[in-house]
Amino acid sequence: MSRAANDVSDLALVNEQVRDAANLIDSAALHYLENPGATLRQAIKASCDQDVDDVLGWIQD
């Protein structure tokens, strides 16, 4: 997952939203493997020190 996220991020060097989304997918997927019933918000809380709404805002614009 991490390699795929990095590969996608490398293709989108000027698009920060794509990089943020790829990294979020990577983090969430790894969290889901250990916590199958978790939500995206729970995955973000577990893997990031940022506010959940701020993290989601990085890719929603």
mmCIF file of N, CA, C and O in Angstrom:
data_model
loop_
_atom_site.group_PDB
_atom_site.id
_atom_site.type_symbol
_atom_site.label_atom_id
_atom_site.label_comp_id
_atom_site.label_asym_id
_atom_site.label_seq_id
_atom_site.Cartn_x
_atom_site.Cartn_y
_atom_site.Cartn_z
ATOM 1 N N MET A 1 0.829 -1.193 0.000
ATOM 2 C CA MET A 1 0.000 0.000 0.000
ATOM 3 C C MET A 1 0.869 1.251 0.000
ATOM 4 O O MET A 1 0.579 2.179 -0.736
ATOM 5 N N SER A 2 1.866 1.247 0.846
ATOM 6 C CA SER A 2 2.716 2.437 0.935
ATOM 7 C C SER A 2 3.455 2.695 -0.368
ATOM 8 O O SER A 2 3.566 3.842 -0.803
ATOM 9 N N ARG A 3 3.933 1.659 -0.997
ATOM 10 C CA ARG A 3 4.624 1.825 -2.277
ATOM 11 C C ARG A 3 3.675 2.366 -3.337
ATOM 12 O O ARG A 3 4.036 3.266 -4.102
ATOM 13 N N ALA A 4 2.454 1.853 -3.366
ATOM 14 C CA ALA A 4 1.471 2.342 -4.336
ATOM 15 C C ALA A 4 1.140 3.812 -4.070
ATOM 16 O O ALA A 4 1.049 4.618 -5.009
ATOM 17 N N ALA A 5 0.969 4.171 -2.809
ATOM 18 C CA ALA A 5 0.692 5.573 -2.464
ATOM 19 C C ALA A 5 1.851 6.464 -2.885
ATOM 20 O O ALA A 5 1.639 7.561 -3.423
ATOM 21 N N ASN A 6 3.069 6.001 -2.654
ATOM 22 C CA ASN A 6 4.242 6.780 -3.062
ATOM 23 C C ASN A 6 4.330 6.918 -4.572
ATOM 24 O O ASN A 6 4.657 7.991 -5.086
ATOM 25 N N ASP A 7 4.035 5.845 -5.297
ATOM 26 C CA ASP A 7 4.069 5.892 -6.755
ATOM 27 C C ASP A 7 3.043 6.883 -7.292
ATOM 28 O O ASP A 7 3.335 7.660 -8.206
ATOM 29 N N VAL A 8 1.846 6.863 -6.742
ATOM 30 C CA VAL A 8 0.808 7.807 -7.168
ATOM 31 C C VAL A 8 1.224 9.233 -6.813
ATOM 32 O O VAL A 8 1.088 10.151 -7.619
ATOM 33 N N SER A 9 1.746 9.418 -5.614
ATOM 34 C CA SER A 9 2.196 10.742 -5.187
ATOM 35 C C SER A 9 3.286 11.279 -6.104
ATOM 36 O O SER A 9 3.311 12.467 -6.424
ATOM 37 N N ASP A 10 4.187 10.409 -6.529
ATOM 38 C CA ASP A 10 5.269 10.822 -7.425
ATOM 39 C C ASP A 10 4.737 11.310 -8.767
ATOM 40 O O ASP A 10 5.335 12.179 -9.396
ATOM 41 N N LEU A 11 3.617 10.764 -9.202
ATOM 42 C CA LEU A 11 3.014 11.190 -10.468
ATOM 43 C C LEU A 11 2.306 12.534 -10.345
ATOM 44 O O LEU A 11 2.046 13.193 -11.346
ATOM 45 N N ALA A 12 1.999 12.920 -9.133
ATOM 46 C CA ALA A 12 1.214 14.138 -8.916
ATOM 47 C C ALA A 12 1.994 15.153 -8.081
ATOM 48 O O ALA A 12 1.486 15.709 -7.125
ATOM 49 N N LEU A 13 3.235 15.384 -8.465
ATOM 50 C CA LEU A 13 4.094 16.255 -7.668
ATOM 51 C C LEU A 13 3.518 17.655 -7.472
ATOM 52 O O LEU A 13 3.745 18.281 -6.442
ATOM 53 N N VAL A 14 2.770 18.158 -8.429
ATOM 54 C CA VAL A 14 2.217 19.510 -8.306
ATOM 55 C C VAL A 14 0.801 19.517 -7.736
ATOM 56 O O VAL A 14 0.240 20.567 -7.488
ATOM 57 N N ASN A 15 0.222 18.341 -7.533
ATOM 58 C CA ASN A 15 -1.147 18.268 -7.023
ATOM 59 C C ASN A 15 -1.126 17.726 -5.595
ATOM 60 O O ASN A 15 -1.130 16.519 -5.371
ATOM 61 N N GLU A 16 -1.123 18.642 -4.661
ATOM 62 C CA GLU A 16 -1.037 18.260 -3.251
ATOM 63 C C GLU A 16 -2.249 17.446 -2.797
ATOM 64 O O GLU A 16 -2.130 16.570 -1.940
ATOM 65 N N GLN A 17 -3.416 17.712 -3.376
ATOM 66 C CA GLN A 17 -4.620 16.964 -2.993
ATOM 67 C C GLN A 17 -4.491 15.496 -3.350
ATOM 68 O O GLN A 17 -4.904 14.635 -2.580
ATOM 69 N N VAL A 18 -3.924 15.197 -4.503
ATOM 70 C CA VAL A 18 -3.744 13.806 -4.906
ATOM 71 C C VAL A 18 -2.765 13.121 -3.958
ATOM 72 O O VAL A 18 -3.002 11.993 -3.509
ATOM 73 N N ARG A 19 -1.686 13.803 -3.623
ATOM 74 C CA ARG A 19 -0.713 13.227 -2.692
ATOM 75 C C ARG A 19 -1.337 12.981 -1.328
ATOM 76 O O ARG A 19 -1.149 11.926 -0.724
ATOM 77 N N ASP A 20 -2.105 13.959 -0.837
ATOM 78 C CA ASP A 20 -2.759 13.794 0.460
ATOM 79 C C ASP A 20 -3.749 12.638 0.434
ATOM 80 O O ASP A 20 -3.832 11.850 1.379
ATOM 81 N N ALA A 21 -4.510 12.524 -0.653
ATOM 82 C CA ALA A 21 -5.490 11.443 -0.769
ATOM 83 C C ALA A 21 -4.797 10.088 -0.822
ATOM 84 O O ALA A 21 -5.232 9.134 -0.165
ATOM 85 N N ALA A 22 -3.707 9.984 -1.573
ATOM 86 C CA ALA A 22 -2.975 8.712 -1.661
ATOM 87 C C ALA A 22 -2.438 8.311 -0.295
ATOM 88 O O ALA A 22 -2.544 7.143 0.108
ATOM 89 N N ASN A 23 -1.896 9.264 0.434
ATOM 90 C CA ASN A 23 -1.372 8.967 1.770
ATOM 91 C C ASN A 23 -2.487 8.594 2.746
ATOM 92 O O ASN A 23 -2.314 7.716 3.594
ATOM 93 N N LEU A 24 -3.630 9.248 2.615
ATOM 94 C CA LEU A 24 -4.768 8.932 3.475
ATOM 95 C C LEU A 24 -5.282 7.517 3.198
ATOM 96 O O LEU A 24 -5.571 6.759 4.133
ATOM 97 N N ILE A 25 -5.361 7.149 1.945
ATOM 98 C CA ILE A 25 -5.793 5.792 1.581
ATOM 99 C C ILE A 25 -4.825 4.766 2.168
ATOM 100 O O ILE A 25 -5.254 3.756 2.740
ATOM 101 N N ASP A 26 -3.542 5.040 2.058
ATOM 102 C CA ASP A 26 -2.531 4.133 2.599
ATOM 103 C C ASP A 26 -2.704 3.967 4.106
ATOM 104 O O ASP A 26 -2.781 2.846 4.614
ATOM 105 N N SER A 27 -2.802 5.064 4.818
ATOM 106 C CA SER A 27 -2.942 5.013 6.282
ATOM 107 C C SER A 27 -4.235 4.324 6.698
ATOM 108 O O SER A 27 -4.245 3.499 7.614
ATOM 109 N N ALA A 28 -5.323 4.677 6.025
ATOM 110 C CA ALA A 28 -6.618 4.086 6.370
ATOM 111 C C ALA A 28 -6.625 2.584 6.099
ATOM 112 O O ALA A 28 -7.105 1.801 6.924
ATOM 113 N N ALA A 29 -6.089 2.174 4.973
ATOM 114 C CA ALA A 29 -6.083 0.750 4.624
ATOM 115 C C ALA A 29 -5.293 -0.064 5.645
ATOM 116 O O ALA A 29 -5.731 -1.140 6.058
ATOM 117 N N LEU A 30 -4.149 0.447 6.047
ATOM 118 C CA LEU A 30 -3.354 -0.259 7.054
ATOM 119 C C LEU A 30 -4.110 -0.347 8.383
ATOM 120 O O LEU A 30 -4.076 -1.378 9.056
ATOM 121 N N HIS A 31 -4.806 0.719 8.743
ATOM 122 C CA HIS A 31 -5.595 0.704 9.977
ATOM 123 C C HIS A 31 -6.747 -0.295 9.868
ATOM 124 O O HIS A 31 -7.021 -1.047 10.811
ATOM 125 N N TYR A 32 -7.401 -0.331 8.705
ATOM 126 C CA TYR A 32 -8.523 -1.252 8.496
ATOM 127 C C TYR A 32 -8.087 -2.717 8.586
ATOM 128 O O TYR A 32 -8.871 -3.566 9.005
ATOM 129 N N LEU A 33 -6.859 -3.009 8.178
ATOM 130 C CA LEU A 33 -6.380 -4.393 8.262
ATOM 131 C C LEU A 33 -6.387 -4.888 9.705
ATOM 132 O O LEU A 33 -6.717 -6.045 9.973
ATOM 133 N N GLU A 34 -6.013 -4.019 10.619
ATOM 134 C CA GLU A 34 -5.971 -4.394 12.032
ATOM 135 C C GLU A 34 -7.293 -4.130 12.743
ATOM 136 O O GLU A 34 -7.536 -4.682 13.817
ATOM 137 N N ASN A 35 -8.130 -3.274 12.161
ATOM 138 C CA ASN A 35 -9.398 -2.863 12.777
ATOM 139 C C ASN A 35 -10.494 -2.859 11.714
ATOM 140 O O ASN A 35 -10.902 -1.790 11.247
ATOM 141 N N PRO A 36 -10.958 -4.037 11.288
ATOM 142 C CA PRO A 36 -11.890 -4.136 10.163
ATOM 143 C C PRO A 36 -13.183 -3.340 10.329
ATOM 144 O O PRO A 36 -13.773 -2.921 9.341
ATOM 145 N N GLY A 37 -13.617 -3.098 11.536
ATOM 146 C CA GLY A 37 -14.858 -2.365 11.733
ATOM 147 C C GLY A 37 -14.681 -0.873 11.897
ATOM 148 O O GLY A 37 -15.652 -0.145 12.113
ATOM 149 N N ALA A 38 -13.456 -0.390 11.751
ATOM 150 C CA ALA A 38 -13.174 1.031 11.968
ATOM 151 C C ALA A 38 -13.749 1.897 10.857
ATOM 152 O O ALA A 38 -13.930 1.442 9.727
ATOM 153 N N THR A 39 -13.998 3.142 11.200
ATOM 154 C CA THR A 39 -14.435 4.132 10.213
ATOM 155 C C THR A 39 -13.220 4.926 9.743
ATOM 156 O O THR A 39 -12.141 4.857 10.339
ATOM 157 N N LEU A 40 -13.415 5.694 8.695
ATOM 158 C CA LEU A 40 -12.335 6.539 8.196
ATOM 159 C C LEU A 40 -11.913 7.545 9.266
ATOM 160 O O LEU A 40 -10.721 7.775 9.479
ATOM 161 N N ARG A 41 -12.860 8.120 9.958
ATOM 162 C CA ARG A 41 -12.541 9.073 11.026
ATOM 163 C C ARG A 41 -11.693 8.411 12.122
ATOM 164 O O ARG A 41 -10.745 9.012 12.620
ATOM 165 N N GLN A 42 -12.012 7.193 12.474
ATOM 166 C CA GLN A 42 -11.227 6.479 13.478
ATOM 167 C C GLN A 42 -9.816 6.194 12.970
ATOM 168 O O GLN A 42 -8.845 6.300 13.720
ATOM 169 N N ALA A 43 -9.703 5.848 11.709
ATOM 170 C CA ALA A 43 -8.394 5.590 11.125
ATOM 171 C C ALA A 43 -7.537 6.849 11.128
ATOM 172 O O ALA A 43 -6.345 6.796 11.429
ATOM 173 N N ILE A 44 -8.150 7.976 10.810
ATOM 174 C CA ILE A 44 -7.411 9.240 10.815
ATOM 175 C C ILE A 44 -6.955 9.576 12.230
ATOM 176 O O ILE A 44 -5.799 9.949 12.448
ATOM 177 N N LYS A 45 -7.848 9.441 13.191
ATOM 178 C CA LYS A 45 -7.501 9.724 14.587
ATOM 179 C C LYS A 45 -6.338 8.860 15.056
ATOM 180 O O LYS A 45 -5.462 9.318 15.787
ATOM 181 N N ALA A 46 -6.315 7.602 14.636
ATOM 182 C CA ALA A 46 -5.280 6.669 15.073
ATOM 183 C C ALA A 46 -3.928 6.938 14.423
ATOM 184 O O ALA A 46 -2.891 6.618 14.996
ATOM 185 N N SER A 47 -3.929 7.531 13.236
ATOM 186 C CA SER A 47 -2.671 7.644 12.497
ATOM 187 C C SER A 47 -2.166 9.072 12.327
ATOM 188 O O SER A 47 -1.110 9.274 11.743
ATOM 189 N N CYS A 48 -2.911 10.042 12.829
ATOM 190 C CA CYS A 48 -2.550 11.428 12.560
ATOM 191 C C CYS A 48 -2.821 12.301 13.779
ATOM 192 O O CYS A 48 -3.847 12.129 14.441
ATOM 193 N N ASP A 49 -1.932 13.230 14.035
ATOM 194 C CA ASP A 49 -2.110 14.148 15.154
ATOM 195 C C ASP A 49 -2.945 15.371 14.773
ATOM 196 O O ASP A 49 -3.172 16.246 15.599
ATOM 197 N N GLN A 50 -3.377 15.434 13.533
ATOM 198 C CA GLN A 50 -4.174 16.559 13.044
ATOM 199 C C GLN A 50 -5.657 16.348 13.356
ATOM 200 O O GLN A 50 -6.109 15.223 13.557
ATOM 201 N N ASP A 51 -6.410 17.423 13.332
ATOM 202 C CA ASP A 51 -7.857 17.361 13.472
ATOM 203 C C ASP A 51 -8.440 16.608 12.274
ATOM 204 O O ASP A 51 -8.030 16.837 11.129
ATOM 205 N N VAL A 52 -9.377 15.709 12.540
ATOM 206 C CA VAL A 52 -9.954 14.872 11.478
ATOM 207 C C VAL A 52 -10.558 15.729 10.370
ATOM 208 O O VAL A 52 -10.321 15.479 9.188
ATOM 209 N N ASP A 53 -11.319 16.757 10.730
ATOM 210 C CA ASP A 53 -11.942 17.604 9.704
ATOM 211 C C ASP A 53 -10.893 18.363 8.880
ATOM 212 O O ASP A 53 -11.089 18.590 7.689
ATOM 213 N N ASP A 54 -9.775 18.735 9.510
ATOM 214 C CA ASP A 54 -8.693 19.385 8.764
ATOM 215 C C ASP A 54 -8.110 18.421 7.740
ATOM 216 O O ASP A 54 -7.885 18.790 6.594
ATOM 217 N N VAL A 55 -7.868 17.180 8.154
ATOM 218 C CA VAL A 55 -7.300 16.185 7.238
ATOM 219 C C VAL A 55 -8.253 15.940 6.079
ATOM 220 O O VAL A 55 -7.833 15.926 4.908
ATOM 221 N N LEU A 56 -9.527 15.768 6.377
ATOM 222 C CA LEU A 56 -10.501 15.553 5.302
ATOM 223 C C LEU A 56 -10.592 16.775 4.392
ATOM 224 O O LEU A 56 -10.787 16.641 3.184
ATOM 225 N N GLY A 57 -10.432 17.950 4.957
ATOM 226 C CA GLY A 57 -10.464 19.184 4.164
ATOM 227 C C GLY A 57 -9.332 19.286 3.172
ATOM 228 O O GLY A 57 -9.467 19.940 2.125
ATOM 229 N N TRP A 58 -8.213 18.626 3.464
ATOM 230 C CA TRP A 58 -7.087 18.656 2.527
ATOM 231 C C TRP A 58 -7.453 18.064 1.179
ATOM 232 O O TRP A 58 -6.898 18.444 0.152
ATOM 233 N N ILE A 59 -8.378 17.109 1.180
ATOM 234 C CA ILE A 59 -8.709 16.439 -0.083
ATOM 235 C C ILE A 59 -10.098 16.798 -0.603
ATOM 236 O O ILE A 59 -10.458 16.418 -1.701
ATOM 237 N N GLN A 60 -10.876 17.526 0.175
ATOM 238 C CA GLN A 60 -12.254 17.819 -0.238
ATOM 239 C C GLN A 60 -12.370 19.041 -1.129
ATOM 240 O O GLN A 60 -13.349 19.179 -1.834
ATOM 241 N N ASP A 61 -11.403 19.916 -1.122
ATOM 242 C CA ASP A 61 -11.517 21.145 -1.930
ATOM 243 C C ASP A 61 -11.416 20.882 -3.395
ATOM 244 O O ASP A 61 -10.810 20.040 -3.877
#
